[in-house]
DNA sequence: TATGAATGAGAATTCATTCAT
DNA sequence: AATGAATGAATTCTCATTCAT
């Protein structure tokens, strides 16, 4: 009734990690509903019951996956943009970092998208965090005279939409245009759209 | 396995339509997996078995819904843009038309998004059609010197991403900024991003 | 609630016959359970509801089929054996007649066999009739000194078993040995087994 | 679609056996179509879902039943005939063994017969095995001058037909003539039919 | 006489979750 | 910590049968 334990040994730690990683693979590929606990534990190399030692439910792993992906992505993005001298180049490097990350973790896109149906709250939390950060950055750039004045919230969503869709183009459509070319082409429109 | 009949009477026609419409509502609200056939037929006011007279399976209604939504949206968009004198204003009116449509059919966004998991082929067909149309329009505008030169395919996906995400902001996030304000703000970035 | 009508017009008569014949084909091929009323009426070229004008239920057609096949087979057998001068040649011609009939009506074998599961009473009635006739004929031949003395009931079942199985060998196994060769080979054993 | 596991513990082993045995009883009595999984698991004393741990489908248990019955029967027959000095007495003891077995396992007859409709391949495999063995034995006896020359395949089917039908007479018709009397009466005809 | 739409009980199957070992 | 057997509710789909037209 109240499982979900924090591992106390290295072995337990490893098992938990194996299950989480298997869940990412299996749910990412088959989708939440078609991914059974059996599929996940088979992939993780343990018995069905073991799953419930570390996770309360199927929904719980999913939620944890969403949170973890958010963490990983935020990390990737801040690394990608930390050296950027201004907002517009941060925009460029952020897009490059995002596409690189998404292509390296193709299951990300699917899991995040599916969260809208499986766990709307997690979905909202995930995007809200990005939207907020984006909006603040744009508002600051606006205030600092770096970019044309304009509604920072609408712009934040537009830029997220651009990134998301270009990521999907690569991951779902299998488009193989080199990342740098896509970034170049996209940034041309973005920079002109935003610069003073 | 072999049902799915074309209604031969007005009564049958009406029943089929009632089921399709109920499916749109119920699947749109609860999501594909949580929408049971019982839910759908209860909403449609008929018995469970009746569903299978007109649809081979739950997947089949879903696919039909995706196709129908594509049809409706294409119609709405061509109406919205037909009077536009040039590409950039077509862009503006298209965005306005899209947001108007999506807000009027909030289930659209969910059903289309969920198609990625439920019926990837239908999802691909749906977006491919829009992407192709978009790309051609942008390529023509480029060739005609209406806009800055640039990769029409990347731009097509960017513009679709912008529209999709702004639609989601309204439908999923319940943002109530008036459409015209959103369009104005978004179009500022788009027009500057694309104009010569 | 109480359908099953005797046709009053030539048209009705024809429809009823079409359904019965379609039922023979469809049930014979797919088996009783996999043969749906829809299959039968589609084959008969009428609407589902029409079935219930002439037959009370699916079981009823089946029963009628069994009875009719018994009638046809009895007719075929008595024609085949009427010219036989004695029991042993009646045995031979009866076997030939049986195999000929079964090969011409391959659905017979299946329907009769399936009757054991679908309608055991009809199955019993069918075989009882043949068993009784056979037993009487053998008892008479025994009494008349035509054959070796012996239990006529056991012999009746043995001879029915021989015929049934050779019929199955042709119909189910698709064995194509000419009927006359089979009859010759079988009769050698039968005649020696029974003659004084 | 992907279950069907080999038990890994004694408990699992016992459960699997209980289900298989319940399936034999229930299917044998009610027939394949009228025997529901619920009936089977109720009889086996476990939950519905447990069935699918050990068997992929209702068809799968049925097939396994057919195979197992073949194994049991072959075993019973070879035990019954192993001491027989020649073909004709093997014939006699084989028939006695068969009737004894069938009366002890009355569900055998029904399940095997129903296989023609439920799983024709299993049915064919079952009879083919017996027919082949029979034919070889008769051919050898013929070659060794033990019996009258004659087509061994036709004879094999005749003898199978005799046994099958006499078995049916006991099991389906409830005939209670003592086995030995039936064997005596039948063997009289068989031995005269086959001896030189 | 014929149609075909509608019904709803019933069946097989799946799967997240629990629990004894 | 791990196992894997067991559960049973839930779901999709089928089909004989009824009924209004």
mmCIF file of C-alpha atoms in Angstrom, chain C:
data_model
loop_
_atom_site.group_PDB
_atom_site.id
_atom_site.type_symbol
_atom_site.label_atom_id
_atom_site.label_comp_id
_atom_site.label_asym_id
_atom_site.label_seq_id
_atom_site.Cartn_x
_atom_site.Cartn_y
_atom_site.Cartn_z
ATOM 1 C CA UNK C 1 -40.614 -13.915 -30.087
ATOM 2 C CA UNK C 2 -42.306 -16.514 -32.172
ATOM 3 C CA UNK C 3 -41.120 -16.144 -35.676
ATOM 4 C CA UNK C 4 -40.433 -19.007 -38.095
ATOM 5 C CA UNK C 5 -43.076 -18.823 -40.737
ATOM 6 C CA UNK C 6 -43.959 -21.114 -43.570
ATOM 7 C CA UNK C 7 -43.594 -19.138 -46.773
ATOM 8 C CA UNK C 8 -46.882 -18.313 -48.439
ATOM 9 C CA UNK C 9 -45.591 -17.031 -51.727
ATOM 10 C CA UNK C 10 -43.130 -18.273 -54.281
ATOM 11 C CA UNK C 11 -40.877 -15.361 -53.428
ATOM 12 C CA UNK C 12 -40.883 -16.273 -49.773
ATOM 13 C CA UNK C 13 -40.228 -19.875 -50.647
ATOM 14 C CA UNK C 14 -37.209 -18.871 -52.681
ATOM 15 C CA UNK C 15 -35.857 -16.665 -49.910
ATOM 16 C CA UNK C 16 -36.169 -19.412 -47.373
ATOM 17 C CA UNK C 17 -34.363 -21.827 -49.622
ATOM 18 C CA UNK C 18 -31.617 -19.312 -50.297
ATOM 19 C CA UNK C 19 -31.045 -18.875 -46.592
ATOM 20 C CA UNK C 20 -30.994 -22.590 -45.899
ATOM 21 C CA UNK C 21 -28.551 -23.199 -48.680
ATOM 22 C CA UNK C 22 -26.361 -20.303 -47.602
ATOM 23 C CA UNK C 23 -26.399 -21.674 -44.081
ATOM 24 C CA UNK C 24 -25.210 -25.036 -45.345
ATOM 25 C CA UNK C 25 -22.308 -23.442 -47.174
ATOM 26 C CA UNK C 26 -21.279 -21.008 -44.515
ATOM 27 C CA UNK C 27 -21.688 -23.274 -41.507
ATOM 28 C CA UNK C 28 -20.085 -26.137 -43.390
ATOM 29 C CA UNK C 29 -17.041 -24.051 -44.173
ATOM 30 C CA UNK C 30 -16.541 -21.870 -41.132
ATOM 31 C CA UNK C 31 -18.135 -24.078 -38.508
ATOM 32 C CA UNK C 32 -21.224 -23.242 -36.501
ATOM 33 C CA UNK C 33 -19.695 -20.767 -34.116
ATOM 34 C CA UNK C 34 -17.714 -18.814 -36.637
ATOM 35 C CA UNK C 35 -20.628 -18.602 -39.022
ATOM 36 C CA UNK C 36 -22.608 -15.510 -38.104
ATOM 37 C CA UNK C 37 -26.144 -14.740 -39.151
ATOM 38 C CA UNK C 38 -24.670 -11.817 -41.008
ATOM 39 C CA UNK C 39 -22.415 -14.161 -42.960
ATOM 40 C CA UNK C 40 -25.369 -16.329 -43.837
ATOM 41 C CA UNK C 41 -27.690 -13.561 -44.932
ATOM 42 C CA UNK C 42 -24.926 -11.846 -46.870
ATOM 43 C CA UNK C 43 -24.347 -15.107 -48.730
ATOM 44 C CA UNK C 44 -28.091 -15.520 -49.205
ATOM 45 C CA UNK C 45 -28.397 -11.986 -50.515
ATOM 46 C CA UNK C 46 -30.890 -10.691 -47.993
ATOM 47 C CA UNK C 47 -30.969 -8.549 -44.881
ATOM 48 C CA UNK C 48 -30.230 -9.827 -41.405
ATOM 49 C CA UNK C 49 -33.769 -9.490 -40.213
ATOM 50 C CA UNK C 50 -35.077 -11.646 -43.018
ATOM 51 C CA UNK C 51 -33.427 -14.654 -41.449
ATOM 52 C CA UNK C 52 -35.811 -14.504 -38.513
ATOM 53 C CA UNK C 53 -38.850 -14.491 -40.713
ATOM 54 C CA UNK C 54 -38.111 -18.070 -41.693
ATOM 55 C CA UNK C 55 -36.137 -19.455 -38.794
ATOM 56 C CA UNK C 56 -36.638 -19.067 -35.086
ATOM 57 C CA UNK C 57 -32.955 -19.139 -34.301
ATOM 58 C CA UNK C 58 -29.525 -20.075 -35.477
ATOM 59 C CA UNK C 59 -29.936 -23.409 -33.738
ATOM 60 C CA UNK C 60 -33.086 -24.052 -35.654
ATOM 61 C CA UNK C 61 -31.479 -23.775 -39.076
ATOM 62 C CA UNK C 62 -28.733 -26.026 -37.906
ATOM 63 C CA UNK C 63 -31.198 -28.653 -36.758
ATOM 64 C CA UNK C 64 -33.073 -28.414 -40.032
ATOM 65 C CA UNK C 65 -29.809 -28.846 -41.890
ATOM 66 C CA UNK C 66 -29.048 -32.017 -39.993
ATOM 67 C CA UNK C 67 -32.483 -33.423 -40.685
ATOM 68 C CA UNK C 68 -32.294 -32.537 -44.340
ATOM 69 C CA UNK C 69 -28.885 -34.104 -44.732
ATOM 70 C CA UNK C 70 -30.215 -37.275 -43.155
ATOM 71 C CA UNK C 71 -33.053 -37.277 -45.639
ATOM 72 C CA UNK C 72 -30.768 -36.736 -48.588
ATOM 73 C CA UNK C 73 -28.305 -39.343 -47.464
ATOM 74 C CA UNK C 74 -30.977 -41.940 -46.813
ATOM 75 C CA UNK C 75 -32.332 -41.303 -50.249
ATOM 76 C CA UNK C 76 -28.903 -41.654 -51.826
ATOM 77 C CA UNK C 77 -28.223 -44.859 -49.941
ATOM 78 C CA UNK C 78 -31.470 -46.517 -50.757
ATOM 79 C CA UNK C 79 -30.996 -45.674 -54.416
ATOM 80 C CA UNK C 80 -27.485 -47.060 -54.288
ATOM 81 C CA UNK C 81 -28.488 -50.300 -52.670
ATOM 82 C CA UNK C 82 -31.887 -51.051 -54.128
ATOM 83 C CA UNK C 83 -30.576 -53.294 -56.859
ATOM 84 C CA UNK C 84 -28.279 -55.262 -54.560
ATOM 85 C CA UNK C 85 -29.119 -58.990 -54.546
ATOM 86 C CA UNK C 86 -27.802 -59.684 -51.066
ATOM 87 C CA UNK C 87 -26.476 -58.077 -47.886
ATOM 88 C CA UNK C 88 -22.824 -58.226 -48.821
ATOM 89 C CA UNK C 89 -23.306 -56.548 -52.127
ATOM 90 C CA UNK C 90 -25.676 -54.079 -50.477
ATOM 91 C CA UNK C 91 -22.782 -53.348 -48.140
ATOM 92 C CA UNK C 92 -20.498 -52.682 -51.056
ATOM 93 C CA UNK C 93 -22.916 -50.492 -52.968
ATOM 94 C CA UNK C 94 -23.901 -48.685 -49.813
ATOM 95 C CA UNK C 95 -20.289 -47.778 -49.131
ATOM 96 C CA UNK C 96 -19.799 -46.624 -52.695
ATOM 97 C CA UNK C 97 -22.990 -44.587 -52.502
ATOM 98 C CA UNK C 98 -21.955 -43.078 -49.208
ATOM 99 C CA UNK C 99 -18.507 -42.029 -50.368
ATOM 100 C CA UNK C 100 -19.929 -40.613 -53.568
ATOM 101 C CA UNK C 101 -22.484 -38.616 -51.638
ATOM 102 C CA UNK C 102 -20.025 -37.334 -49.074
ATOM 103 C CA UNK C 103 -17.546 -36.205 -51.700
ATOM 104 C CA UNK C 104 -20.334 -34.429 -53.530
ATOM 105 C CA UNK C 105 -21.490 -32.765 -50.295
ATOM 106 C CA UNK C 106 -18.306 -32.155 -48.377
ATOM 107 C CA UNK C 107 -20.130 -29.906 -45.928
ATOM 108 C CA UNK C 108 -22.187 -32.879 -44.829
ATOM 109 C CA UNK C 109 -19.376 -34.468 -42.944
ATOM 110 C CA UNK C 110 -18.536 -31.312 -41.034
ATOM 111 C CA UNK C 111 -22.086 -30.367 -40.173
ATOM 112 C CA UNK C 112 -22.976 -33.806 -38.934
ATOM 113 C CA UNK C 113 -19.817 -34.063 -36.884
ATOM 114 C CA UNK C 114 -20.302 -30.638 -35.413
ATOM 115 C CA UNK C 115 -23.841 -31.567 -34.449
ATOM 116 C CA UNK C 116 -22.350 -33.573 -31.596
ATOM 117 C CA UNK C 117 -21.412 -30.246 -30.018
ATOM 118 C CA UNK C 118 -24.080 -27.938 -31.323
ATOM 119 C CA UNK C 119 -27.123 -30.120 -31.016
ATOM 120 C CA UNK C 120 -26.434 -33.494 -29.464
ATOM 121 C CA UNK C 121 -30.045 -34.562 -29.772
ATOM 122 C CA UNK C 122 -30.071 -34.033 -33.496
ATOM 123 C CA UNK C 123 -26.770 -35.881 -33.681
ATOM 124 C CA UNK C 124 -28.148 -38.825 -31.791
ATOM 125 C CA UNK C 125 -31.357 -38.934 -33.793
ATOM 126 C CA UNK C 126 -29.381 -38.878 -37.002
ATOM 127 C CA UNK C 127 -27.087 -41.739 -36.131
ATOM 128 C CA UNK C 128 -29.729 -43.720 -34.331
ATOM 129 C CA UNK C 129 -31.783 -43.898 -37.483
ATOM 130 C CA UNK C 130 -28.868 -45.231 -39.456
ATOM 131 C CA UNK C 131 -27.737 -47.552 -36.695
ATOM 132 C CA UNK C 132 -31.218 -49.012 -36.341
ATOM 133 C CA UNK C 133 -31.608 -49.624 -40.036
ATOM 134 C CA UNK C 134 -28.195 -51.165 -40.251
ATOM 135 C CA UNK C 135 -28.761 -53.403 -37.281
ATOM 136 C CA UNK C 136 -32.039 -54.687 -38.651
ATOM 137 C CA UNK C 137 -30.503 -55.420 -42.012
ATOM 138 C CA UNK C 138 -27.622 -57.278 -40.428
ATOM 139 C CA UNK C 139 -29.878 -59.170 -38.062
ATOM 140 C CA UNK C 140 -32.031 -60.242 -40.990
ATOM 141 C CA UNK C 141 -29.028 -61.333 -42.996
ATOM 142 C CA UNK C 142 -27.807 -63.294 -40.023
ATOM 143 C CA UNK C 143 -31.195 -64.892 -39.506
ATOM 144 C CA UNK C 144 -31.317 -65.730 -43.204
ATOM 145 C CA UNK C 145 -27.942 -67.421 -43.008
ATOM 146 C CA UNK C 146 -26.406 -64.925 -45.355
ATOM 147 C CA UNK C 147 -23.570 -63.956 -43.034
ATOM 148 C CA UNK C 148 -21.655 -65.312 -40.063
ATOM 149 C CA UNK C 149 -23.590 -65.120 -36.834
ATOM 150 C CA UNK C 150 -22.577 -62.185 -34.645
ATOM 151 C CA UNK C 151 -23.751 -59.209 -32.660
ATOM 152 C CA UNK C 152 -25.654 -57.059 -35.166
ATOM 153 C CA UNK C 153 -25.400 -53.886 -33.121
ATOM 154 C CA UNK C 154 -21.637 -53.964 -32.756
ATOM 155 C CA UNK C 155 -21.345 -54.765 -36.435
ATOM 156 C CA UNK C 156 -23.653 -51.942 -37.379
ATOM 157 C CA UNK C 157 -21.459 -49.451 -35.525
ATOM 158 C CA UNK C 158 -18.310 -50.938 -36.978
ATOM 159 C CA UNK C 159 -19.588 -50.574 -40.500
ATOM 160 C CA UNK C 160 -20.774 -47.042 -39.858
ATOM 161 C CA UNK C 161 -17.370 -46.236 -38.408
ATOM 162 C CA UNK C 162 -15.642 -47.599 -41.462
ATOM 163 C CA UNK C 163 -17.779 -45.558 -43.805
ATOM 164 C CA UNK C 164 -17.516 -42.398 -41.759
ATOM 165 C CA UNK C 165 -13.771 -42.584 -41.482
ATOM 166 C CA UNK C 166 -13.199 -43.353 -45.126
ATOM 167 C CA UNK C 167 -15.437 -40.414 -45.919
ATOM 168 C CA UNK C 168 -13.373 -38.223 -43.656
ATOM 169 C CA UNK C 169 -10.191 -39.450 -45.270
ATOM 170 C CA UNK C 170 -11.482 -38.115 -48.572
ATOM 171 C CA UNK C 171 -13.117 -34.916 -47.377
ATOM 172 C CA UNK C 172 -10.918 -33.771 -44.523
ATOM 173 C CA UNK C 173 -7.614 -35.245 -45.643
ATOM 174 C CA UNK C 174 -8.221 -34.618 -49.284
ATOM 175 C CA UNK C 175 -7.213 -38.163 -50.181
ATOM 176 C CA UNK C 176 -7.804 -38.631 -53.882
ATOM 177 C CA UNK C 177 -7.696 -42.380 -54.267
ATOM 178 C CA UNK C 178 -10.533 -43.179 -56.702
ATOM 179 C CA UNK C 179 -13.704 -44.170 -54.903
ATOM 180 C CA UNK C 180 -13.864 -47.541 -56.614
ATOM 181 C CA UNK C 181 -10.387 -48.485 -55.430
ATOM 182 C CA UNK C 182 -11.232 -47.548 -51.885
ATOM 183 C CA UNK C 183 -14.467 -49.499 -52.068
ATOM 184 C CA UNK C 184 -12.695 -52.522 -53.476
ATOM 185 C CA UNK C 185 -10.035 -52.484 -50.776
ATOM 186 C CA UNK C 186 -12.517 -51.918 -47.988
ATOM 187 C CA UNK C 187 -14.985 -54.438 -49.226
ATOM 188 C CA UNK C 188 -12.368 -57.147 -49.254
ATOM 189 C CA UNK C 189 -12.011 -56.821 -45.525
ATOM 190 C CA UNK C 190 -15.723 -56.397 -44.915
ATOM 191 C CA UNK C 191 -16.813 -59.328 -46.990
ATOM 192 C CA UNK C 192 -14.265 -61.636 -45.433
ATOM 193 C CA UNK C 193 -15.125 -60.342 -42.046
ATOM 194 C CA UNK C 194 -18.798 -61.075 -42.466
ATOM 195 C CA UNK C 195 -19.223 -63.969 -44.863
ATOM 196 C CA UNK C 196 -20.008 -67.439 -43.550
#
